[in-house]
Coordinates of C-alpha atoms in Angstrom, one line a residue:
M1 CA -23.4 -33.9 69.3
D2 CA -20.3 -36.3 69.6
K3 CA -20.7 -38.9 72.4
F4 CA -18.8 -38.0 75.6
V5 CA -16.1 -40.7 76.3
I6 CA -15.3 -41.4 79.8
G7 CA -12.4 -43.4 80.9
I8 CA -13.4 -45.4 84.1
C9 CA -10.1 -46.2 85.9
S10 CA -9.3 -49.2 88.4
I11 CA -12.2 -51.1 86.5
G12 CA -11.9 -54.0 88.7
S13 CA -12.5 -52.1 92.0
G14 CA -15.7 -51.7 93.9
V15 CA -15.7 -47.9 93.2
G16 CA -15.0 -48.6 89.4
Q17 CA -17.8 -51.1 89.1
S18 CA -20.2 -48.7 91.0
V19 CA -19.4 -46.0 88.5
I20 CA -20.2 -48.4 85.7
D21 CA -23.4 -49.3 87.3
S22 CA -24.4 -45.6 87.4
C23 CA -23.3 -45.0 83.8
K24 CA -25.8 -47.7 82.8
L25 CA -28.6 -45.5 84.2
F26 CA -27.6 -42.5 81.9
K27 CA -29.8 -41.6 79.0
P28 CA -29.0 -44.2 76.3
G29 CA -26.3 -43.1 74.0
A30 CA -25.4 -40.2 76.2
V31 CA -21.8 -41.4 77.0
Q32 CA -19.4 -43.9 75.9
T33 CA -17.4 -45.9 78.5
V34 CA -13.9 -47.1 78.3
G35 CA -12.8 -49.5 81.3
L36 CA -9.2 -48.9 82.2
G37 CA -7.3 -51.4 84.3
N38 CA -4.1 -53.5 84.4
T39 CA -6.0 -57.0 84.1
P40 CA -7.7 -58.0 80.9
S41 CA -10.5 -59.7 82.6
A42 CA -11.4 -57.3 85.3
F43 CA -15.2 -57.8 86.3
G44 CA -16.4 -54.5 84.9
A45 CA -14.3 -54.4 81.7
T46 CA -17.0 -56.4 79.9
E47 CA -19.6 -54.0 81.0
C48 CA -18.1 -51.0 79.2
D49 CA -18.2 -50.1 75.6
R50 CA -14.6 -50.7 75.3
S51 CA -11.8 -51.6 77.7
R52 CA -7.9 -51.2 77.5
L53 CA -5.1 -52.4 79.5
I54 CA -2.9 -49.8 81.3
P55 CA 0.0 -50.1 83.9
G56 CA -1.0 -50.0 87.6
Y57 CA -1.2 -46.4 88.9
H58 CA 2.0 -46.9 91.0
D59 CA 3.9 -48.2 88.0
D60 CA 6.5 -46.2 86.1
G61 CA 5.1 -44.8 82.8
Y62 CA 1.4 -44.9 84.1
I63 CA 0.5 -41.2 83.2
E64 CA 2.4 -41.5 79.8
R65 CA 0.6 -44.6 78.9
L66 CA -2.7 -43.4 80.3
I67 CA -2.4 -40.3 77.8
E68 CA -1.6 -42.5 74.9
V69 CA -4.6 -44.7 75.5
A70 CA -7.0 -41.7 76.1
A71 CA -5.8 -40.3 72.7
E72 CA -6.4 -43.4 70.9
E73 CA -10.0 -43.8 72.5
N74 CA -10.9 -40.1 72.5
I75 CA -11.2 -40.1 76.2
T76 CA -11.9 -36.6 77.5
L77 CA -12.7 -37.3 81.2
L78 CA -11.1 -39.7 83.6
I79 CA -13.0 -41.0 86.8
P80 CA -10.6 -42.7 89.3
G81 CA -11.7 -45.9 91.0
H82 CA -9.4 -46.0 93.9
D83 CA -8.1 -43.4 96.6
D84 CA -4.4 -43.8 95.6
E85 CA -5.2 -43.3 92.0
A86 CA -7.4 -40.2 92.5
Y87 CA -4.4 -38.6 94.2
V88 CA -2.0 -39.7 91.3
L89 CA -4.4 -38.3 88.7
A90 CA -5.1 -35.1 90.7
K91 CA -1.3 -34.7 91.0
N92 CA -1.1 -34.9 87.3
R93 CA -4.0 -32.9 86.5
E94 CA -2.0 -30.2 84.6
K95 CA -0.2 -32.6 82.6
L96 CA -3.4 -34.6 81.5
G97 CA -5.2 -31.3 81.0
G98 CA -2.5 -30.4 78.3
H99 CA -3.7 -33.3 76.3
G100 CA -7.4 -32.4 76.7
I101 CA -8.1 -35.0 79.4
G102 CA -10.1 -33.8 82.4
V103 CA -10.0 -35.5 85.9
L104 CA -13.1 -35.9 87.9
A105 CA -11.3 -35.5 91.3
A106 CA -10.8 -33.1 94.0
P107 CA -7.7 -30.8 94.1
E108 CA -4.5 -32.6 95.0
A109 CA -4.1 -30.8 98.3
L110 CA -7.6 -31.6 99.4
I111 CA -7.2 -35.3 98.6
A112 CA -4.0 -35.3 100.6
M113 CA -5.6 -33.8 103.6
C114 CA -8.6 -36.3 103.4
R115 CA -6.1 -39.2 103.3
D116 CA -4.6 -38.0 106.5
K117 CA -7.2 -38.6 109.2
Y118 CA -5.1 -37.1 111.9
S119 CA -5.2 -33.8 110.1
Y120 CA -9.0 -33.4 110.0
T121 CA -9.5 -31.1 112.9
A122 CA -6.8 -28.7 111.8
A123 CA -7.5 -28.8 108.1
F124 CA -11.1 -28.5 108.3
Q125 CA -11.2 -26.3 111.2
E126 CA -14.7 -24.8 110.5
A127 CA -16.1 -28.2 111.3
A128 CA -13.7 -29.3 114.0
P129 CA -16.3 -30.1 116.8
F130 CA -17.8 -32.7 114.5
F131 CA -14.7 -34.8 114.2
V132 CA -13.7 -37.6 116.5
R133 CA -10.6 -36.9 118.4
S134 CA -7.4 -38.4 117.0
Y135 CA -4.2 -39.4 118.9
T136 CA -0.8 -40.6 118.0
Y137 CA 0.8 -43.5 119.8
Q138 CA 3.1 -41.2 121.9
Q139 CA 0.2 -38.9 122.8
L140 CA -1.7 -41.8 124.3
L141 CA 1.2 -43.0 126.5
D142 CA 0.7 -39.8 128.5
A143 CA -3.1 -39.8 128.4
G144 CA -5.6 -40.9 131.0
E145 CA -7.5 -44.0 131.1
D146 CA -10.7 -42.2 130.2
V147 CA -9.7 -42.1 126.5
F148 CA -10.2 -45.7 126.0
P149 CA -11.7 -47.7 124.1
L150 CA -10.2 -46.4 120.8
I151 CA -10.1 -47.5 117.1
R152 CA -6.7 -48.1 115.6
K153 CA -6.5 -47.5 112.0
P154 CA -4.0 -46.7 109.3
R155 CA -3.4 -42.9 109.1
S156 CA -4.0 -43.0 105.3
G157 CA -6.0 -46.0 105.0
Y158 CA -9.4 -46.5 103.3
A159 CA -12.4 -48.8 103.1
S160 CA -12.3 -49.7 106.8
K161 CA -9.2 -51.7 106.3
S162 CA -6.8 -52.8 109.1
I163 CA -9.0 -51.4 111.8
S164 CA -8.9 -52.7 115.3
V165 CA -10.2 -51.9 118.8
I166 CA -7.9 -50.8 121.6
A167 CA -9.9 -51.6 124.6
D168 CA -7.5 -50.4 127.2
R169 CA -3.9 -49.5 128.1
R170 CA -2.8 -53.1 128.1
D171 CA -4.0 -53.4 124.4
L172 CA -2.1 -50.3 123.6
T173 CA 1.2 -51.3 125.1
A174 CA 1.1 -54.7 123.4
I175 CA 1.3 -53.0 120.2
D176 CA 4.5 -52.5 118.3
D177 CA 3.6 -49.2 116.8
D178 CA 5.0 -48.4 113.4
G179 CA 4.0 -44.7 113.4
N180 CA 1.6 -45.2 110.4
H181 CA -1.5 -45.6 112.5
I182 CA -3.6 -43.2 114.4
Y183 CA -5.9 -43.9 117.4
Q184 CA -9.5 -42.4 117.2
E185 CA -12.1 -41.7 119.7
I186 CA -15.1 -44.1 119.3
A187 CA -18.2 -42.5 118.1
M188 CA -20.7 -44.5 120.2
P189 CA -24.1 -45.0 118.8
A190 CA -26.7 -42.8 120.5
S191 CA -28.5 -44.2 123.4
D192 CA -31.8 -44.5 121.5
D193 CA -30.1 -46.6 118.8
E194 CA -31.4 -50.1 119.0
L195 CA -27.9 -51.4 118.3
A196 CA -26.3 -49.2 120.8
V197 CA -26.1 -52.0 123.6
E198 CA -24.9 -54.6 121.2
Y199 CA -22.1 -52.3 119.9
R200 CA -20.8 -51.5 123.4
S201 CA -20.7 -55.3 124.2
S202 CA -18.8 -55.9 121.1
L203 CA -16.2 -53.4 122.0
L204 CA -15.6 -55.3 125.3
R205 CA -14.8 -58.3 123.3
G206 CA -12.4 -56.3 121.1
E207 CA -14.7 -56.1 118.2
N208 CA -15.8 -53.3 116.0
R209 CA -19.2 -54.2 114.7
Q210 CA -19.4 -51.2 112.4
V211 CA -23.0 -50.6 113.2
S212 CA -25.3 -47.6 112.4
E213 CA -22.8 -45.7 110.3
I214 CA -24.0 -42.8 108.2
S215 CA -22.8 -42.1 104.8
L216 CA -23.3 -38.4 103.8
Q217 CA -22.6 -37.8 100.1
L218 CA -22.0 -34.2 99.1
I219 CA -21.7 -33.0 95.5
F220 CA -19.8 -29.7 94.9
D221 CA -19.8 -27.7 91.6
Q222 CA -16.8 -25.7 90.0
S223 CA -17.2 -23.0 92.4
S224 CA -17.1 -25.4 95.4
T225 CA -20.7 -24.7 96.1
L226 CA -22.7 -27.7 97.5
Q227 CA -25.3 -28.6 95.0
V228 CA -26.8 -31.8 96.2
C229 CA -26.4 -34.3 99.0
C230 CA -28.0 -37.3 100.4
A231 CA -27.5 -39.5 103.5
T232 CA -27.9 -43.1 104.3
T233 CA -27.6 -45.3 107.5
N234 CA -25.5 -48.2 106.5
R235 CA -25.0 -51.8 107.8
L236 CA -21.7 -53.2 107.1
A237 CA -20.0 -56.6 107.0
N238 CA -16.2 -56.6 107.1
G239 CA -16.1 -53.0 106.2
V240 CA -18.4 -53.3 103.1
P241 CA -22.0 -51.8 103.2
I242 CA -24.6 -54.5 102.7
E243 CA -27.7 -52.6 103.4
I244 CA -28.4 -48.8 103.0
F245 CA -31.4 -47.1 104.3
P246 CA -32.3 -43.4 103.3
L247 CA -31.9 -40.9 106.1
D248 CA -33.2 -37.4 106.4
P249 CA -30.1 -35.2 106.3
T250 CA -31.8 -32.4 108.3
P251 CA -30.2 -33.3 111.5
L252 CA -26.8 -33.1 109.8
N253 CA -27.2 -29.6 108.6
P254 CA -25.0 -27.9 111.3
F255 CA -22.2 -30.1 110.2
I256 CA -22.9 -29.6 106.5
E257 CA -22.9 -26.0 106.8
A258 CA -19.7 -25.8 108.7
F259 CA -18.0 -28.4 106.4
C260 CA -19.0 -26.6 103.3
R261 CA -17.2 -23.5 104.5
S262 CA -14.0 -25.7 104.7
M263 CA -14.6 -27.3 101.3
R264 CA -15.0 -23.7 99.8
R265 CA -11.7 -22.8 101.2
W266 CA -10.0 -26.0 99.8
G267 CA -11.7 -25.8 96.3
A268 CA -13.7 -29.0 96.5
F269 CA -15.3 -30.3 93.3
G270 CA -17.4 -33.3 92.6
P271 CA -18.1 -36.0 95.1
I272 CA -17.0 -35.8 98.9
N273 CA -18.0 -38.7 101.0
V274 CA -18.2 -38.3 104.8
Q275 CA -18.7 -41.3 107.1
G276 CA -19.8 -40.8 110.8
R277 CA -22.3 -41.8 113.5
M278 CA -25.0 -40.2 115.4
T279 CA -24.0 -40.1 119.0
D280 CA -25.5 -38.6 122.2
A281 CA -23.3 -35.6 121.5
G282 CA -24.6 -35.1 117.8
F283 CA -23.0 -36.2 114.6
K284 CA -19.4 -37.3 114.8
V285 CA -17.2 -37.9 111.7
F286 CA -14.3 -40.3 111.4
E287 CA -13.7 -40.7 107.7
I288 CA -13.6 -38.4 104.5
N289 CA -13.3 -39.7 100.9
P290 CA -13.2 -37.2 98.2
R291 CA -14.5 -39.5 95.5
F292 CA -17.5 -41.7 94.4
T293 CA -17.9 -44.9 96.6
G294 CA -18.6 -48.5 96.4
I295 CA -22.4 -47.8 96.9
T296 CA -22.6 -45.0 94.4
G297 CA -24.1 -47.3 91.9
L298 CA -26.6 -48.5 94.6
R299 CA -27.5 -44.9 95.5
A300 CA -28.2 -44.3 91.7
K301 CA -30.7 -47.2 91.7
L302 CA -32.5 -45.2 94.5
G303 CA -32.5 -42.2 92.3
F304 CA -29.4 -40.3 93.5
N305 CA -27.4 -40.6 90.4
E306 CA -24.4 -38.5 91.3
V307 CA -22.2 -39.6 88.4
E308 CA -24.8 -38.6 86.0
Y309 CA -25.3 -35.2 87.5
V310 CA -21.6 -34.3 87.8
V311 CA -20.7 -35.6 84.3
M312 CA -23.8 -34.5 82.4
G313 CA -25.1 -31.6 84.6
L314 CA -21.9 -30.0 86.0
L315 CA -19.4 -30.8 83.3
M316 CA -21.3 -31.1 80.0
K317 CA -23.9 -28.5 81.0
Q318 CA -26.7 -30.8 79.6
P319 CA -30.2 -31.3 80.9
C320 CA -30.0 -33.7 83.7
L321 CA -32.4 -34.8 86.5
R322 CA -31.4 -33.4 89.8
P323 CA -30.3 -36.5 92.1
H324 CA -32.9 -37.2 94.6
L325 CA -32.7 -40.3 97.0
S326 CA -36.0 -42.3 97.3
S327 CA -37.4 -42.5 100.8
K328 CA -39.5 -45.6 99.8
H329 CA -36.6 -47.9 99.0
A330 CA -33.5 -49.4 100.5
G331 CA -30.4 -50.8 98.9
V332 CA -29.1 -54.3 99.6
R333 CA -26.1 -56.2 98.6
Q334 CA -26.8 -59.9 99.2
V335 CA -24.1 -62.5 99.8
A336 CA -23.1 -64.7 96.9
S337 CA -24.1 -68.4 96.5
K338 CA -21.4 -70.8 96.5
K339 CA -20.9 -74.5 95.3
I340 CA -18.4 -76.8 97.4
D341 CA -17.2 -80.3 97.0
L342 CA -19.1 -82.7 99.4
P343 CA -16.6 -85.2 101.0
P344 CA -17.2 -88.8 99.9
S345 CA -18.2 -89.7 103.3
L346 CA -21.2 -87.3 103.2
R347 CA -22.4 -88.3 99.8
P348 CA -25.6 -90.4 99.7
V349 CA -24.7 -93.3 97.5
S350 CA -27.3 -95.9 96.2
D351 CA -26.7 -99.5 95.7
S352 CA -25.6 -99.1 92.2
G353 CA -22.8 -96.9 93.4
R354 CA -24.3 -93.7 92.0
C355 CA -25.2 -90.6 93.9
G356 CA -28.8 -89.5 93.2
G357 CA -28.6 -91.3 89.8
V358 CA -25.3 -89.4 88.9
S359 CA -22.0 -91.0 88.8
V360 CA -19.7 -90.2 91.6
A361 CA -16.6 -90.7 89.2
K362 CA -14.3 -87.7 88.8
R363 CA -15.1 -85.8 85.7
V364 CA -12.3 -84.1 83.7
L365 CA -12.7 -81.8 80.7
L366 CA -9.6 -81.7 78.6
S367 CA -9.2 -79.1 76.1
G368 CA -6.6 -79.7 73.1
S369 CA -7.1 -83.5 73.3
T370 CA -6.2 -83.8 69.5
G371 CA -2.7 -82.0 70.1
L372 CA 0.5 -83.6 70.8
L373 CA 0.6 -83.6 74.6
G374 CA -3.1 -83.6 74.8
G375 CA -3.3 -86.7 72.9
L376 CA -0.8 -88.5 74.9
L377 CA -2.5 -87.3 78.2
L378 CA -5.8 -88.4 76.8
D379 CA -4.4 -92.0 76.6
R380 CA -3.4 -91.8 80.3
L381 CA -6.7 -90.3 81.5
L382 CA -8.8 -93.0 79.7
S383 CA -6.7 -95.7 81.4
E384 CA -7.6 -94.4 84.9
N385 CA -10.3 -96.0 86.9
D386 CA -13.3 -94.0 88.2
L387 CA -12.6 -91.2 85.7
E388 CA -14.9 -89.8 83.1
V389 CA -13.2 -87.7 80.4
Y390 CA -14.7 -85.0 78.4
T391 CA -12.9 -83.2 75.6
V392 CA -13.3 -80.0 73.8
D393 CA -11.4 -79.3 70.6
R394 CA -11.6 -77.2 67.4
H395 CA -13.3 -80.4 66.0
R396 CA -15.0 -83.2 67.9
N397 CA -12.5 -86.0 69.1
E398 CA -13.9 -89.2 67.8
R399 CA -11.7 -91.3 70.0
Q400 CA -13.4 -94.3 71.8
G401 CA -13.7 -94.1 75.5
I402 CA -14.5 -90.4 75.8
R403 CA -17.7 -89.8 77.8
Q404 CA -18.6 -86.8 75.7
A405 CA -16.7 -84.9 73.0
Y406 CA -17.5 -81.2 72.1
C407 CA -16.2 -78.6 69.7
F408 CA -15.4 -74.9 71.0
E409 CA -18.5 -73.6 69.3
E410 CA -20.7 -75.7 71.3
L411 CA -19.1 -74.9 74.5
L412 CA -19.1 -71.1 73.8
S413 CA -22.7 -71.1 72.7
G414 CA -23.9 -72.8 75.7
V415 CA -24.9 -76.1 74.0
A416 CA -22.3 -78.2 75.8
D417 CA -23.5 -79.7 79.0
L418 CA -20.7 -79.2 81.6
R419 CA -22.6 -79.9 84.6
G420 CA -20.7 -82.1 87.1
I421 CA -17.2 -81.3 85.7
D422 CA -14.7 -81.5 88.5
V423 CA -11.5 -80.6 86.8
V424 CA -10.9 -78.6 83.7
L425 CA -7.5 -78.9 82.0
H426 CA -7.0 -76.2 79.4
G427 CA -4.1 -77.2 77.1
A428 CA -5.5 -76.0 73.8
F429 CA -3.6 -73.2 72.4
A430 CA -1.7 -71.9 69.3
R431 CA 1.7 -73.2 68.9
P432 CA 4.9 -71.0 69.4
H433 CA 5.8 -71.0 65.8
H434 CA 2.4 -69.8 64.7
G435 CA 1.9 -66.1 64.0
S436 CA 0.5 -63.3 66.2
D437 CA -2.9 -63.5 64.8
D438 CA -3.2 -67.0 65.8
H439 CA -1.9 -66.2 69.2
F440 CA -4.2 -63.3 69.7
A441 CA -7.2 -65.7 68.6
A442 CA -6.1 -68.3 71.1
T443 CA -6.0 -65.8 73.9
Q444 CA -9.6 -64.6 73.1
T445 CA -10.7 -68.3 72.9
S446 CA -9.0 -69.1 76.1
M447 CA -10.8 -66.2 78.0
K448 CA -14.2 -67.3 76.6
F449 CA -13.6 -71.0 77.2
L450 CA -12.6 -70.2 81.1
Q451 CA -15.7 -67.9 81.5
A452 CA -17.8 -70.7 80.1
C453 CA -16.4 -73.3 82.4
L454 CA -16.9 -71.1 85.5
R455 CA -20.6 -71.3 84.8
V456 CA -20.5 -74.7 86.4
A457 CA -18.1 -73.9 89.1
P458 CA -15.6 -76.7 88.6
A459 CA -13.4 -77.6 91.6
K460 CA -10.2 -77.0 89.7
I461 CA -9.0 -75.3 86.5
I462 CA -5.5 -76.1 85.1
F463 CA -4.0 -73.8 82.5
V464 CA -1.0 -75.1 80.6
S465 CA 1.3 -72.1 80.3
S466 CA 5.0 -71.9 79.1
Q467 CA 8.5 -71.0 80.6
S468 CA 8.7 -68.4 77.7
V469 CA 6.7 -65.9 79.9
Y470 CA 9.9 -65.3 81.8
G471 CA 12.1 -64.4 78.7
N472 CA 15.7 -65.0 78.6
S473 CA 17.7 -64.4 81.9
K474 CA 21.0 -65.1 83.5
D475 CA 19.3 -66.3 86.6
V476 CA 17.6 -69.5 87.4
L477 CA 13.9 -68.5 87.3
S478 CA 11.4 -69.3 90.2
E479 CA 7.6 -68.7 90.0
A480 CA 8.2 -65.4 91.8
S481 CA 10.6 -64.1 89.0
L482 CA 9.5 -61.1 87.0
L483 CA 7.8 -61.8 83.6
R484 CA 9.6 -60.7 80.3
P485 CA 7.4 -62.1 77.6
E486 CA 9.4 -61.5 74.5
S487 CA 7.2 -63.3 71.7
S488 CA 3.6 -62.9 70.9
Y489 CA 3.2 -66.5 72.0
A490 CA 4.5 -65.7 75.6
Q491 CA 2.5 -62.4 75.6
A492 CA -0.6 -64.4 74.9
K493 CA 0.1 -66.8 77.7
V494 CA 0.6 -64.0 80.2
L495 CA -2.6 -62.4 79.2
V496 CA -4.6 -65.6 79.9
E497 CA -2.5 -66.0 83.0
D498 CA -3.7 -62.6 84.2
H499 CA -7.2 -63.3 83.1
I500 CA -7.1 -66.6 85.3
K501 CA -5.7 -64.6 88.3
S502 CA -8.5 -62.1 87.9
L503 CA -11.1 -64.9 87.9
S504 CA -9.6 -66.4 91.0
Q505 CA -10.2 -63.2 92.9
M506 CA -13.9 -63.3 91.9
T507 CA -14.8 -66.8 93.0
R508 CA -14.1 -69.0 96.0
E509 CA -15.5 -72.1 94.3
T510 CA -12.8 -72.9 91.9
R511 CA -9.1 -73.4 92.4
F512 CA -6.9 -72.2 89.6
T513 CA -3.4 -73.6 88.8
I514 CA -1.1 -72.3 86.2
M515 CA 1.6 -74.8 85.0
R516 CA 4.6 -73.2 83.3
L517 CA 5.9 -75.9 81.3
S518 CA 9.4 -76.1 79.9
S519 CA 10.1 -76.6 76.3
V520 CA 9.0 -80.2 75.4
M521 CA 11.6 -82.4 73.8
G522 CA 11.1 -85.9 72.3
P523 CA 11.3 -88.1 69.3
L524 CA 7.7 -87.3 68.1
D525 CA 7.0 -86.0 64.6
A526 CA 5.4 -82.8 65.7
L527 CA 8.5 -82.0 68.0
V528 CA 11.1 -83.0 65.4
E529 CA 9.4 -80.6 63.0
Q530 CA 9.0 -77.6 65.3
E531 CA 11.6 -78.0 68.4
A532 CA 15.2 -77.2 67.8
Y533 CA 16.7 -79.9 70.2
S534 CA 14.3 -82.6 69.0
S535 CA 15.2 -81.7 65.4
M536 CA 19.0 -82.0 66.2
M537 CA 18.6 -85.2 68.0
S538 CA 16.7 -86.7 65.1
I539 CA 19.4 -85.7 62.6
L540 CA 22.0 -87.2 64.8
A541 CA 20.1 -90.3 65.4
D542 CA 19.9 -90.8 61.5
G543 CA 23.7 -90.4 61.2
G544 CA 23.7 -86.7 60.0
E545 CA 25.7 -83.7 61.2
V546 CA 24.1 -80.6 62.8
P547 CA 25.6 -77.2 62.8
A548 CA 25.5 -75.5 66.4
R549 CA 26.3 -72.2 67.9
H550 CA 26.0 -70.7 71.4
L551 CA 27.2 -73.8 72.7
S552 CA 27.4 -72.4 76.4
R553 CA 23.6 -71.5 76.5
R554 CA 21.2 -73.4 78.7
I555 CA 17.5 -73.8 78.0
S556 CA 15.4 -76.1 80.2
K557 CA 13.9 -78.9 78.0
I558 CA 11.6 -81.5 79.5
D559 CA 11.1 -85.0 78.3
Y560 CA 7.7 -85.3 76.6
R561 CA 6.9 -88.3 79.0
D562 CA 7.7 -86.1 82.0
A563 CA 5.4 -83.4 80.6
V564 CA 2.5 -85.8 80.3
D565 CA 3.2 -87.3 83.8
A566 CA 3.1 -83.9 85.4
L567 CA -0.2 -82.9 83.6
L568 CA -1.8 -86.1 84.9
H569 CA -0.2 -85.6 88.4
F570 CA -1.8 -82.2 88.8
T571 CA -5.0 -83.3 87.2
M572 CA -5.5 -86.2 89.7
R573 CA -4.1 -84.4 92.7
E574 CA -6.6 -82.7 95.1
S575 CA -5.8 -78.9 95.4
Q576 CA -4.5 -77.8 98.7
H577 CA -2.5 -74.7 98.1
G578 CA -5.1 -71.9 97.9
F579 CA -7.4 -70.6 95.3
F580 CA -4.5 -69.5 92.8
D581 CA -1.2 -71.0 92.3
I582 CA 1.7 -71.0 89.8
I583 CA 4.0 -74.0 89.3
N584 CA 7.1 -74.5 87.1
I585 CA 7.3 -77.8 85.5
G586 CA 10.9 -78.5 84.2
P587 CA 13.6 -81.0 84.0
G588 CA 15.8 -82.1 87.0
S589 CA 18.8 -80.4 85.6
T590 CA 19.6 -78.1 82.6
P591 CA 22.9 -78.9 80.7
S592 CA 24.4 -76.6 78.2
L593 CA 23.7 -77.2 74.5
E594 CA 27.5 -78.4 74.2
E595 CA 26.8 -80.9 77.0
V596 CA 23.6 -82.1 75.2
L597 CA 25.5 -82.4 71.9
D598 CA 28.4 -84.2 73.4
A599 CA 26.0 -86.8 75.1
A600 CA 24.2 -87.2 71.8
V601 CA 27.5 -87.8 70.0
E602 CA 28.6 -90.3 72.4
R603 CA 25.1 -92.2 72.6
L604 CA 24.1 -91.8 69.0
G605 CA 27.4 -92.1 67.4
A606 CA 27.1 -88.9 65.3
S607 CA 28.8 -85.5 65.0
Y608 CA 28.1 -81.8 65.1
R609 CA 29.8 -78.7 63.6
V610 CA 30.5 -75.8 65.7
M611 CA 29.5 -72.5 63.8
A612 CA 31.0 -69.2 64.5
A613 CA 29.0 -66.7 66.4
N614 CA 29.6 -63.2 67.7
A615 CA 30.2 -63.2 71.5
E616 CA 28.2 -60.1 71.9
E617 CA 25.2 -61.8 70.4
V618 CA 25.1 -64.9 72.7
P619 CA 21.5 -64.7 74.2
D620 CA 20.9 -65.3 77.9
D621 CA 19.8 -68.8 79.3
L622 CA 16.2 -69.8 80.0
V623 CA 16.4 -72.0 83.0
I624 CA 13.5 -72.6 85.5
S625 CA 13.5 -74.1 88.8
S626 CA 10.8 -76.8 89.6
A627 CA 11.7 -76.9 93.3
K628 CA 8.1 -75.8 94.3
A629 CA 6.6 -78.7 92.3
H630 CA 8.9 -81.1 94.1
Q631 CA 8.5 -79.8 97.6
E632 CA 4.9 -78.7 97.8
Y633 CA 3.3 -81.1 95.2
G634 CA 5.4 -84.2 95.2
W635 CA 6.1 -84.1 91.5
Y636 CA 9.6 -85.3 90.2
P637 CA 10.6 -85.8 86.4
R638 CA 11.7 -89.5 85.8
H639 CA 13.8 -88.7 82.7
D640 CA 17.1 -87.0 82.3
M641 CA 18.6 -85.5 79.2
Q642 CA 20.5 -88.9 78.4
S643 CA 17.3 -90.9 78.9
T644 CA 15.7 -88.4 76.3
I645 CA 18.6 -88.9 73.9
D646 CA 18.2 -92.7 74.1
S647 CA 14.6 -92.3 73.2
F648 CA 15.7 -91.0 69.8
R649 CA 17.9 -94.0 69.3
K650 CA 15.1 -96.4 70.0

């Protein structure tokens, strides 16, 4: 039998990761998993058999690209990892089915009803008495004081996001209501709940402690008949379950029986998650999610593998263990450990000026130290006091003064000792004129390099990117401009940038900076050989004549000395602008090619020849703004174009 190929969408989401965790517990070899998401470094991507990049589910062309990828990967079933995505997939179920792609999601109409919390009572009328009452803002204006306190939440929100407590009418009238929120009756914990008093006290302080919540997971077959269910009592932190305890669902049976009648009417299939609380008036429901959840994987470890049951049992009709939640175990999600920088004033320093036998000097790891800018930056770093320089390159750098030099193989294999590294500056990359294979290899190496560095949690990682990620444009480009990478080099840089952005969302120990560097210009052999402006200036400085076309075009060119200064500036500067930032590094001004050549003729005493060009073929400019680097980081270039031209004469 061919392996069943599952596409797990939103692979970086909590639900997506939870589905992956469940698939790991399947019978070995039963399925293949393909992680689908719009970032190459999503946490769960490396835990799937394969992974593919697709657009976001709100982007144009999402379904079309999803169909293409599914065909290429032989995917026959898609599992959504996000509420909005489940709705999009269900809405396109027929279109996807025409290509042999199934969707593990409830019907579109049912998903729509579950998303609208205000509609629960009317939509699922068979179970109406079990739902907390919901109000609109206008309804509350005419209501009595006895309805308070209330929970305010987005009408179509999810995962306990954007929830607040409305303690009284004063809180209500202080709100600038946008019409997108509802106000729900609070399901007070039953009097015999040990946390009931604490919960009521927290409400008086305007806090929603989210205690004693019940998660009821129901699994329906193709005929909308309930097959299995389980219940847990969850303790949450910031809306996320951190402890789950098995719960006997028998007291919930009256609700389950009534709710199942509604589900049969709506044609439910697969997982339906119900969240509520046991109150003095019985079980009260405040949330319904027709999908797997963030604790699906944790339930699977306790014996209730609902993903396996739906995929293998209900869809593939293969022998499969019936899910059963262990009553002997609990599930826990522990908080992550974190390393932070200790201020110098709190470091215990010995008489020798060393902290616990370890130097307190800042340690910098530089990749690409044998390259053009890397070599120049290395000179500057080695001249700095209280700085220890480590390098990593294709081959070890034998330069004197380097504390420790490694090659990439040593780093990726775990042989290199990076403990204590404070700043990583990643400048190693294939050059723009190299082929796409080299750019792809550089992307892969960069991702592995960055992940290896994160094992020691450096305080800061800087990636040297390129202005080419923006593509040509008539506009002056800021860090917020849309990306249009046109070359394989630019596309490779974007992939690494996306990887870094994803890494930044998974750790709060390292701050990430992406420096989008202008095209570098200067009288250095490598630049003269590979960079157009440098080549022209070299010819003019030698008394030659250069041909030129598209004289009105402007491209930001930064003096090589300013580029090195910028790299040093951001290496030495403490990060103060969040955990992820993008900064353009360019010249103070960007003259046209004609202005550059005129200045060169004047200062170098040479000439250029204008070549005819089709006016319709004139490319757009590529001009970036460095205003952010100036205003927020205090970096300014020191060399204008005339100074750069003079450097060729010298």
